[in-house]
Each structure stands twice: as C-alpha cells, then as structure tokens.
Amino acid sequence: MKIQYPILSQVALVQDLPEYNLKRGNVGTIVEHYPMPEGEEDGYSLEGFNLPHITIEVSASQIIPVAQLQEEEIILTKLRKLSGARLLELQTYLDFLLQKEESDHKSA
C-alpha cells in the first residue's frame, strides 16, 4: 500500500536538491499529488522553502513527514553521544534486528 501525503501537509526533504539550493531537512508544503500506476512512485509538487512562485516536483521517496524527520534527528543526537565501543554493539544489534525483520517478512 502506498503512503499518500495529504494536500497542504508539510514534509521534509530526505536529500539535498542542489539545483534549487535546498538541503535535506528543508520543509515544504504539498500542493499537488500525482498518483502513479502500481510499482511506480507517486509524485508530489511542493511549494515554500522561501522560494516565491517556485513549485518543485519530487517523488514520494524524496520526502518524509516533518514528525519523522524530528524523530530521526533525536535518534542521531543520541547516537553522537555514544562511545565507539557502544556504537559497535549497537551496529551488531541493528544488524540482528534487520535480519529478523527480513525473515519475518519472508514468512508472512
């Protein structure tokens, strides 16, 4: 099932868009949704970004809800406080969780 962002909701960029001088985390407002056939990514038109009269078209994978970006930033802040040894432990644990997730999806 595709995630569809509502019109006029705010989303954050997940990557830089150098052609517009925009960075990951910049927030824009969805003004149009372009549903695509199954297997293809939906598209969205965004406005805002302190760029008057400019509309930017992105694919669904290039944006996330602002709340998700804020959650990711909180996690990254915590990660930066960990020692190297703890980061290695966390990496091992994350690998374990990802393998478990993958095996759960295969059995579903």
N, CA, C and O atoms as a GROMACS GRO file, in nm:
protein
  432
    1MET      N    1   0.083  -0.118   0.000
    1MET     CA    2   0.000   0.000   0.000
    1MET      C    3   0.088   0.125   0.000
    1MET      O    4   0.183   0.134   0.078
    2LYS      N    5   0.057   0.218  -0.085
    2LYS     CA    6   0.136   0.340  -0.097
    2LYS      C    7   0.100   0.439   0.014
    2LYS      O    8  -0.016   0.449   0.055
    3ILE      N    9   0.200   0.510   0.062
    3ILE     CA   10   0.175   0.619   0.155
    3ILE      C   11   0.138   0.740   0.072
    3ILE      O   12   0.210   0.777  -0.020
    4GLN      N   13   0.027   0.802   0.104
    4GLN     CA   14  -0.011   0.924   0.034
    4GLN      C   15  -0.014   1.037   0.135
    4GLN      O   16  -0.082   1.029   0.237
    5TYR      N   17   0.059   1.141   0.104
    5TYR     CA   18   0.062   1.259   0.190
    5TYR      C   19  -0.055   1.349   0.151
    5TYR      O   20  -0.079   1.372   0.033
    6PRO      N   21  -0.127   1.401   0.250
    6PRO     CA   22  -0.240   1.489   0.219
    6PRO      C   23  -0.193   1.622   0.158
    6PRO      O   24  -0.085   1.672   0.189
    7ILE      N   25  -0.277   1.678   0.073
    7ILE     CA   26  -0.251   1.811   0.017
    7ILE      C   27  -0.244   1.911   0.132
    7ILE      O   28  -0.320   1.901   0.229
    8LEU      N   29  -0.153   2.005   0.122
    8LEU     CA   30  -0.125   2.110   0.220
    8LEU      C   31  -0.056   2.060   0.346
    8LEU      O   32  -0.040   2.137   0.442
    9SER      N   33  -0.014   1.932   0.348
    9SER     CA   34   0.066   1.886   0.462
    9SER      C   35   0.211   1.927   0.440
    9SER      O   36   0.256   1.944   0.327
   10GLN      N   37   0.282   1.942   0.549
   10GLN     CA   38   0.423   1.978   0.539
   10GLN      C   39   0.508   1.853   0.544
   10GLN      O   40   0.483   1.762   0.623
   11VAL      N   41   0.609   1.850   0.459
   11VAL     CA   42   0.702   1.739   0.452
   11VAL      C   43   0.844   1.793   0.445
   11VAL      O   44   0.867   1.909   0.410
   12ALA      N   45   0.939   1.707   0.479
   12ALA     CA   46   1.080   1.745   0.475
   12ALA      C   47   1.150   1.667   0.364
   12ALA      O   48   1.115   1.553   0.334
   13LEU      N   49   1.249   1.729   0.307
   13LEU     CA   50   1.330   1.662   0.204
   13LEU      C   51   1.423   1.561   0.272
   13LEU      O   52   1.476   1.588   0.380
   14VAL      N   53   1.443   1.446   0.209
   14VAL     CA   54   1.536   1.346   0.263
   14VAL      C   55   1.672   1.353   0.196
   14VAL      O   56   1.764   1.281   0.234
   15GLN      N   57   1.685   1.439   0.097
   15GLN     CA   58   1.813   1.456   0.028
   15GLN      C   59   1.826   1.600  -0.019
   15GLN      O   60   1.727   1.672  -0.031
   16ASP      N   61   1.947   1.639  -0.046
   16ASP     CA   62   1.972   1.773  -0.100
   16ASP      C   63   1.919   1.782  -0.243
   16ASP      O   64   1.921   1.684  -0.318
   17LEU      N   65   1.871   1.900  -0.279
   17LEU     CA   66   1.834   1.930  -0.418
   17LEU      C   67   1.917   2.052  -0.460
   17LEU      O   68   1.868   2.165  -0.455
   18PRO      N   69   2.043   2.028  -0.500
   18PRO     CA   70   2.134   2.139  -0.528
   18PRO      C   71   2.085   2.233  -0.638
   18PRO      O   72   2.120   2.352  -0.638
   19GLU      N   73   2.005   2.182  -0.732
   19GLU     CA   74   1.957   2.269  -0.840
   19GLU      C   75   1.866   2.379  -0.788
   19GLU      O   76   1.845   2.480  -0.855
   20TYR      N   77   1.811   2.359  -0.666
   20TYR     CA   78   1.727   2.462  -0.603
   20TYR      C   79   1.793   2.520  -0.477
   20TYR      O   80   1.733   2.601  -0.406
   21ASN      N   81   1.917   2.478  -0.451
   21ASN     CA   82   1.988   2.520  -0.331
   21ASN      C   83   1.913   2.479  -0.204
   21ASN      O   84   1.910   2.553  -0.106
   22LEU      N   85   1.853   2.359  -0.208
   22LEU     CA   86   1.779   2.307  -0.094
   22LEU      C   87   1.857   2.193  -0.031
   22LEU      O   88   1.928   2.119  -0.099
   23LYS      N   89   1.844   2.179   0.100
   23LYS     CA   90   1.917   2.078   0.176
   23LYS      C   91   1.820   1.979   0.239
   23LYS      O   92   1.702   2.007   0.257
   24ARG      N   93   1.875   1.862   0.273
   24ARG     CA   94   1.799   1.762   0.348
   24ARG      C   95   1.742   1.830   0.472
   24ARG      O   96   1.812   1.903   0.542
   25GLY      N   97   1.615   1.805   0.500
   25GLY     CA   98   1.551   1.863   0.617
   25GLY      C   99   1.473   1.989   0.590
   25GLY      O  100   1.391   2.030   0.673
   26ASN      N  101   1.496   2.053   0.473
   26ASN     CA  102   1.414   2.170   0.440
   26ASN      C  103   1.268   2.126   0.429
   26ASN      O  104   1.239   2.017   0.380
   27VAL      N  105   1.178   2.212   0.475
   27VAL     CA  106   1.036   2.179   0.482
   27VAL      C  107   0.957   2.255   0.375
   27VAL      O  108   0.975   2.375   0.356
   28GLY      N  109   0.871   2.182   0.306
   28GLY     CA  110   0.784   2.241   0.206
   28GLY      C  111   0.641   2.193   0.226
   28GLY      O  112   0.616   2.106   0.309
   29THR      N  113   0.550   2.250   0.151
   29THR     CA  114   0.408   2.216   0.161
   29THR      C  115   0.363   2.147   0.033
   29THR      O  116   0.391   2.195  -0.077
   30ILE      N  117   0.294   2.036   0.047
   30ILE     CA  118   0.243   1.963  -0.069
   30ILE      C  119   0.124   2.039  -0.128
   30ILE      O  120   0.027   2.070  -0.058
   31VAL      N  121   0.133   2.068  -0.257
   31VAL     CA  122   0.023   2.140  -0.324
   31VAL      C  123  -0.044   2.055  -0.431
   31VAL      O  124  -0.152   2.090  -0.480
   32GLU      N  125   0.019   1.942  -0.468
   32GLU     CA  126  -0.043   1.855  -0.566
   32GLU      C  127   0.014   1.714  -0.552
   32GLU      O  128   0.129   1.695  -0.515
   33HIS      N  129  -0.071   1.616  -0.582
   33HIS     CA  130  -0.032   1.474  -0.574
   33HIS      C  131  -0.054   1.412  -0.711
   33HIS      O  132  -0.156   1.435  -0.776
   34TYR      N  133   0.044   1.332  -0.756
   34TYR     CA  134   0.036   1.265  -0.886
   34TYR      C  135   0.040   1.115  -0.864
   34TYR      O  136   0.148   1.057  -0.857
   35PRO      N  137  -0.077   1.050  -0.853
   35PRO     CA  138  -0.079   0.905  -0.835
   35PRO      C  139  -0.021   0.835  -0.957
   35PRO      O  140  -0.045   0.876  -1.071
   36MET      N  141   0.055   0.732  -0.932
   36MET     CA  142   0.118   0.657  -1.040
   36MET      C  143   0.066   0.513  -1.038
   36MET      O  144   0.011   0.468  -0.937
   37PRO      N  145   0.083   0.441  -1.149
   37PRO     CA  146   0.041   0.301  -1.152
   37PRO      C  147   0.118   0.217  -1.049
   37PRO      O  148   0.225   0.257  -1.002
   38GLU      N  149   0.062   0.104  -1.016
   38GLU     CA  150   0.125   0.012  -0.921
   38GLU      C  151   0.269  -0.017  -0.964
   38GLU      O  152   0.295  -0.044  -1.082
   39GLY      N  153   0.360  -0.013  -0.870
   39GLY     CA  154   0.500  -0.039  -0.899
   39GLY      C  155   0.581   0.086  -0.926
   39GLY      O  156   0.704   0.079  -0.934
   40GLU      N  157   0.516   0.200  -0.941
   40GLU     CA  158   0.585   0.327  -0.964
   40GLU      C  159   0.559   0.420  -0.847
   40GLU      O  160   0.456   0.411  -0.780
   41GLU      N  161   0.653   0.510  -0.823
   41GLU     CA  162   0.641   0.605  -0.713
   41GLU      C  163   0.546   0.718  -0.746
   41GLU      O  164   0.547   0.772  -0.857
   42ASP      N  165   0.463   0.754  -0.648
   42ASP     CA  166   0.379   0.872  -0.665
   42ASP      C  167   0.467   0.996  -0.669
   42ASP      O  168   0.580   0.995  -0.619
   43GLY      N  169   0.416   1.102  -0.729
   43GLY     CA  170   0.487   1.228  -0.735
   43GLY      C  171   0.411   1.336  -0.658
   43GLY      O  172   0.290   1.324  -0.636
   44TYR      N  173   0.482   1.438  -0.618
   44TYR     CA  174   0.423   1.549  -0.543
   44TYR      C  175   0.484   1.680  -0.590
   44TYR      O  176   0.601   1.687  -0.627
   45SER      N  177   0.402   1.785  -0.587
   45SER     CA  178   0.451   1.920  -0.609
   45SER      C  179   0.458   1.988  -0.474
   45SER      O  180   0.363   1.984  -0.396
   46LEU      N  181   0.572   2.052  -0.448
   46LEU     CA  182   0.594   2.121  -0.320
   46LEU      C  183   0.616   2.269  -0.345
   46LEU      O  184   0.673   2.309  -0.446
   47GLU      N  185   0.570   2.348  -0.252
   47GLU     CA  186   0.598   2.492  -0.253
   47GLU      C  187   0.647   2.531  -0.115
   47GLU      O  188   0.638   2.455  -0.019
   48GLY      N  189   0.698   2.652  -0.108
   48GLY     CA  190   0.754   2.701   0.018
   48GLY      C  191   0.903   2.717   0.004
   48GLY      O  192   0.951   2.770  -0.096
   49PHE      N  193   0.977   2.673   0.103
   49PHE     CA  194   1.124   2.677   0.101
   49PHE      C  195   1.180   2.818   0.083
   49PHE      O  196   1.296   2.833   0.044
   50ASN      N  197   1.101   2.919   0.111
   50ASN     CA  198   1.145   3.057   0.088
   50ASN      C  199   1.179   3.083  -0.058
   50ASN      O  200   1.264   3.166  -0.090
   51LEU      N  201   1.112   3.011  -0.148
   51LEU     CA  202   1.128   3.030  -0.292
   51LEU      C  203   0.993   3.074  -0.349
   51LEU      O  204   0.912   2.990  -0.389
   52PRO      N  205   0.967   3.204  -0.352
   52PRO     CA  206   0.836   3.250  -0.401
   52PRO      C  207   0.814   3.212  -0.547
   52PRO      O  208   0.905   3.221  -0.630
   53HIS      N  209   0.693   3.171  -0.576
   53HIS     CA  210   0.649   3.140  -0.712
   53HIS      C  211   0.725   3.023  -0.775
   53HIS      O  212   0.730   3.010  -0.898
   54ILE      N  213   0.783   2.938  -0.691
   54ILE     CA  214   0.854   2.820  -0.742
   54ILE      C  215   0.784   2.695  -0.690
   54ILE      O  216   0.758   2.684  -0.570
   55THR      N  217   0.754   2.602  -0.779
   55THR     CA  218   0.697   2.473  -0.742
   55THR      C  219   0.799   2.366  -0.780
   55THR      O  220   0.851   2.365  -0.891
   56ILE      N  221   0.826   2.276  -0.685
   56ILE     CA  222   0.927   2.172  -0.705
   56ILE      C  223   0.855   2.037  -0.711
   56ILE      O  224   0.772   2.008  -0.626
   57GLU      N  225   0.888   1.957  -0.809
   57GLU     CA  226   0.830   1.824  -0.820
   57GLU      C  227   0.928   1.722  -0.765
   57GLU      O  228   1.047   1.722  -0.798
   58VAL      N  229   0.875   1.632  -0.680
   58VAL     CA  230   0.956   1.528  -0.617
   58VAL      C  231   0.882   1.396  -0.623
   58VAL      O  232   0.761   1.392  -0.645
   59SER      N  233   0.955   1.288  -0.602
   59SER     CA  234   0.893   1.157  -0.589
   59SER      C  235   0.869   1.129  -0.441
   59SER      O  236   0.928   1.195  -0.354
   60ALA      N  237   0.784   1.034  -0.413
   60ALA     CA  238   0.748   1.002  -0.274
   60ALA      C  239   0.871   0.967  -0.190
   60ALA      O  240   0.873   0.997  -0.070
   61SER      N  241   0.971   0.905  -0.248
   61SER     CA  242   1.089   0.864  -0.172
   61SER      C  243   1.179   0.982  -0.135
   61SER      O  244   1.273   0.966  -0.057
   62GLN      N  245   1.153   1.099  -0.190
   62GLN     CA  246   1.235   1.216  -0.161
   62GLN      C  247   1.183   1.300  -0.046
   62GLN      O  248   1.243   1.402  -0.010
   63ILE      N  249   1.070   1.258   0.013
   63ILE     CA  250   1.011   1.336   0.122
   63ILE      C  251   0.968   1.244   0.236
   63ILE      O  252   0.943   1.126   0.217
   64ILE      N  253   0.961   1.302   0.356
   64ILE     CA  254   0.909   1.232   0.473
   64ILE      C  255   0.828   1.332   0.556
   64ILE      O  256   0.846   1.453   0.543
   65PRO      N  257   0.739   1.280   0.641
   65PRO     CA  258   0.666   1.371   0.729
   65PRO      C  259   0.764   1.446   0.820
   65PRO      O  260   0.867   1.391   0.860
   66VAL      N  261   0.732   1.569   0.854
   66VAL     CA  262   0.818   1.650   0.939
   66VAL      C  263   0.840   1.581   1.073
   66VAL      O  264   0.952   1.583   1.126
   67ALA      N  265   0.736   1.519   1.128
   67ALA     CA  266   0.750   1.450   1.258
   67ALA      C  267   0.854   1.338   1.250
   67ALA      O  268   0.929   1.318   1.345
   68GLN      N  269   0.858   1.266   1.139
   68GLN     CA  270   0.957   1.160   1.122
   68GLN      C  271   1.098   1.217   1.118
   68GLN      O  272   1.190   1.160   1.176
   69LEU      N  273   1.115   1.329   1.050
   69LEU     CA  274   1.246   1.394   1.046
   69LEU      C  275   1.290   1.433   1.186
   69LEU      O  276   1.406   1.414   1.223
   70GLN      N  277   1.199   1.487   1.265
   70GLN     CA  278   1.231   1.528   1.402
   70GLN      C  279   1.271   1.407   1.486
   70GLN      O  280   1.365   1.416   1.566
   71GLU      N  281   1.200   1.295   1.470
   71GLU     CA  282   1.234   1.172   1.543
   71GLU      C  283   1.374   1.123   1.503
   71GLU      O  284   1.452   1.082   1.589
   72GLU      N  285   1.404   1.127   1.374
   72GLU     CA  286   1.535   1.084   1.327
   72GLU      C  287   1.646   1.172   1.384
   72GLU      O  288   1.752   1.123   1.420
   73GLU      N  289   1.622   1.302   1.392
   73GLU     CA  290   1.722   1.394   1.447
   73GLU      C  291   1.746   1.365   1.596
   73GLU      O  292   1.860   1.375   1.642
   74ILE      N  293   1.643   1.331   1.670
   74ILE     CA  294   1.658   1.295   1.812
   74ILE      C  295   1.745   1.171   1.825
   74ILE      O  296   1.834   1.165   1.910
   75ILE      N  297   1.720   1.072   1.741
   75ILE     CA  298   1.799   0.948   1.744
   75ILE      C  299   1.944   0.977   1.707
   75ILE      O  300   2.035   0.927   1.773
   76LEU      N  301   1.967   1.058   1.604
   76LEU     CA  302   2.104   1.091   1.563
   76LEU      C  303   2.179   1.165   1.673
   76LEU      O  304   2.298   1.143   1.693
   77THR      N  305   2.111   1.252   1.744
   77THR     CA  306   2.173   1.324   1.855
   77THR      C  307   2.219   1.226   1.962
   77THR      O  308   2.328   1.239   2.017
   78LYS      N  309   2.136   1.128   1.993
   78LYS     CA  310   2.172   1.026   2.091
   78LYS      C  311   2.289   0.942   2.042
   78LYS      O  312   2.379   0.910   2.120
   79LEU      N  313   2.289   0.905   1.913
   79LEU     CA  314   2.398   0.825   1.857
   79LEU      C  315   2.532   0.896   1.868
   79LEU      O  316   2.635   0.833   1.896
   80ARG      N  317   2.531   1.026   1.847
   80ARG     CA  318   2.656   1.104   1.852
   80ARG      C  319   2.717   1.106   1.992
   80ARG      O  320   2.835   1.136   2.008
   81LYS      N  321   2.638   1.073   2.093
   81LYS     CA  322   2.687   1.074   2.230
   81LYS      C  323   2.748   0.940   2.272
   81LYS      O  324   2.811   0.930   2.377
   82LEU      N  325   2.729   0.837   2.190
   82LEU     CA  326   2.780   0.704   2.224
   82LEU      C  327   2.929   0.691   2.196
   82LEU      O  328   2.983   0.754   2.106
   83SER      N  329   2.993   0.608   2.277
   83SER     CA  330   3.135   0.578   2.254
   83SER      C  331   3.148   0.486   2.133
   83SER      O  332   3.049   0.429   2.087
   84GLY      N  333   3.269   0.471   2.084
   84GLY     CA  334   3.295   0.382   1.971
   84GLY      C  335   3.255   0.239   2.000
   84GLY      O  336   3.198   0.171   1.915
   85ALA      N  337   3.286   0.193   2.121
   85ALA     CA  338   3.252   0.055   2.159
   85ALA      C  339   3.101   0.035   2.161
   85ALA      O  340   3.051  -0.067   2.113
   86ARG      N  341   3.029   0.130   2.215
   86ARG     CA  342   2.882   0.120   2.219
   86ARG      C  343   2.822   0.127   2.078
   86ARG      O  344   2.722   0.061   2.050
   87LEU      N  345   2.882   0.207   1.991
   87LEU     CA  346   2.835   0.213   1.853
   87LEU      C  347   2.850   0.079   1.783
   87LEU      O  348   2.763   0.039   1.705
   88LEU      N  349   2.961   0.009   1.810
   88LEU     CA  350   2.980  -0.124   1.751
   88LEU      C  351   2.876  -0.222   1.803
   88LEU      O  352   2.822  -0.302   1.727
   89GLU      N  353   2.847  -0.216   1.933
   89GLU     CA  354   2.744  -0.302   1.991
   89GLU      C  355   2.608  -0.273   1.926
   89GLU      O  356   2.533  -0.364   1.893
   90LEU      N  357   2.579  -0.146   1.910
   90LEU     CA  358   2.452  -0.105   1.851
   90LEU      C  359   2.444  -0.153   1.706
   90LEU      O  360   2.339  -0.200   1.661
   91GLN      N  361   2.552  -0.141   1.632
   91GLN     CA  362   2.555  -0.187   1.492
   91GLN      C  363   2.524  -0.336   1.485
   91GLN      O  364   2.446  -0.379   1.400
   92THR      N  365   2.583  -0.414   1.572
   92THR     CA  366   2.558  -0.559   1.575
   92THR      C  367   2.411  -0.586   1.605
   92THR      O  368   2.348  -0.670   1.540
   93TYR      N  369   2.358  -0.515   1.702
   93TYR     CA  370   2.218  -0.534   1.739
   93TYR      C  371   2.125  -0.492   1.625
   93TYR      O  372   2.026  -0.560   1.598
   94LEU      N  373   2.154  -0.382   1.559
   94LEU     CA  374   2.073  -0.338   1.446
   94LEU      C  375   2.076  -0.439   1.332
   94LEU      O  376   1.973  -0.466   1.270
   95ASP      N  377   2.193  -0.495   1.305
   95ASP     CA  378   2.203  -0.600   1.202
   95ASP      C  379   2.113  -0.718   1.238
   95ASP      O  380   2.045  -0.773   1.152
   96PHE      N  381   2.115  -0.758   1.366
   96PHE     CA  382   2.029  -0.867   1.413
   96PHE      C  383   1.882  -0.833   1.390
   96PHE      O  384   1.807  -0.916   1.339
   97LEU      N  385   1.840  -0.712   1.428
   97LEU     CA  386   1.700  -0.671   1.411
   97LEU      C  387   1.659  -0.669   1.264
   97LEU      O  388   1.548  -0.710   1.230
   98LEU      N  389   1.748  -0.621   1.178
   98LEU     CA  390   1.717  -0.616   1.035
   98LEU      C  391   1.702  -0.757   0.977
   98LEU      O  392   1.613  -0.781   0.896
   99GLN      N  393   1.788  -0.849   1.019
   99GLN     CA  394   1.775  -0.988   0.972
   99GLN      C  395   1.644  -1.049   1.020
   99GLN      O  396   1.577  -1.120   0.945
  100LYS      N  397   1.608  -1.021   1.144
  100LYS     CA  398   1.482  -1.070   1.199
  100LYS      C  399   1.364  -1.012   1.122
  100LYS      O  400   1.270  -1.084   1.090
  101GLU      N  401   1.369  -0.883   1.094
  101GLU     CA  402   1.262  -0.818   1.017
  101GLU      C  403   1.248  -0.882   0.880
  101GLU      O  404   1.137  -0.908   0.834
  102GLU      N  405   1.361  -0.905   0.815
  102GLU     CA  406   1.360  -0.966   0.682
  102GLU      C  407   1.300  -1.107   0.688
  102GLU      O  408   1.221  -1.144   0.602
  103SER      N  409   1.338  -1.183   0.787
  103SER     CA  410   1.287  -1.320   0.797
  103SER      C  411   1.138  -1.319   0.833
  103SER      O  412   1.065  -1.407   0.789
  104ASP      N  413   1.093  -1.222   0.912
  104ASP     CA  414   0.950  -1.210   0.945
  104ASP      C  415   0.869  -1.179   0.819
  104ASP      O  416   0.759  -1.232   0.801
  105HIS      N  417   0.924  -1.093   0.731
  105HIS     CA  418   0.853  -1.058   0.607
  105HIS      C  419   0.845  -1.177   0.513
  105HIS      O  420   0.744  -1.196   0.445
  106LYS      N  421   0.950  -1.257   0.509
  106LYS     CA  422   0.950  -1.374   0.420
  106LYS      C  423   0.849  -1.478   0.466
  106LYS      O  424   0.788  -1.546   0.383
  107SER      N  425   0.831  -1.490   0.598
  107SER     CA  426   0.738  -1.590   0.649
  107SER      C  427   0.593  -1.542   0.648
  107SER      O  428   0.501  -1.621   0.665
  108ALA      N  429   0.572  -1.412   0.627
  108ALA     CA  430   0.434  -1.357   0.628
  108ALA      C  431   0.361  -1.378   0.498
  108ALA      O  432   0.246  -1.338   0.485
   0.00000   0.00000   0.00000
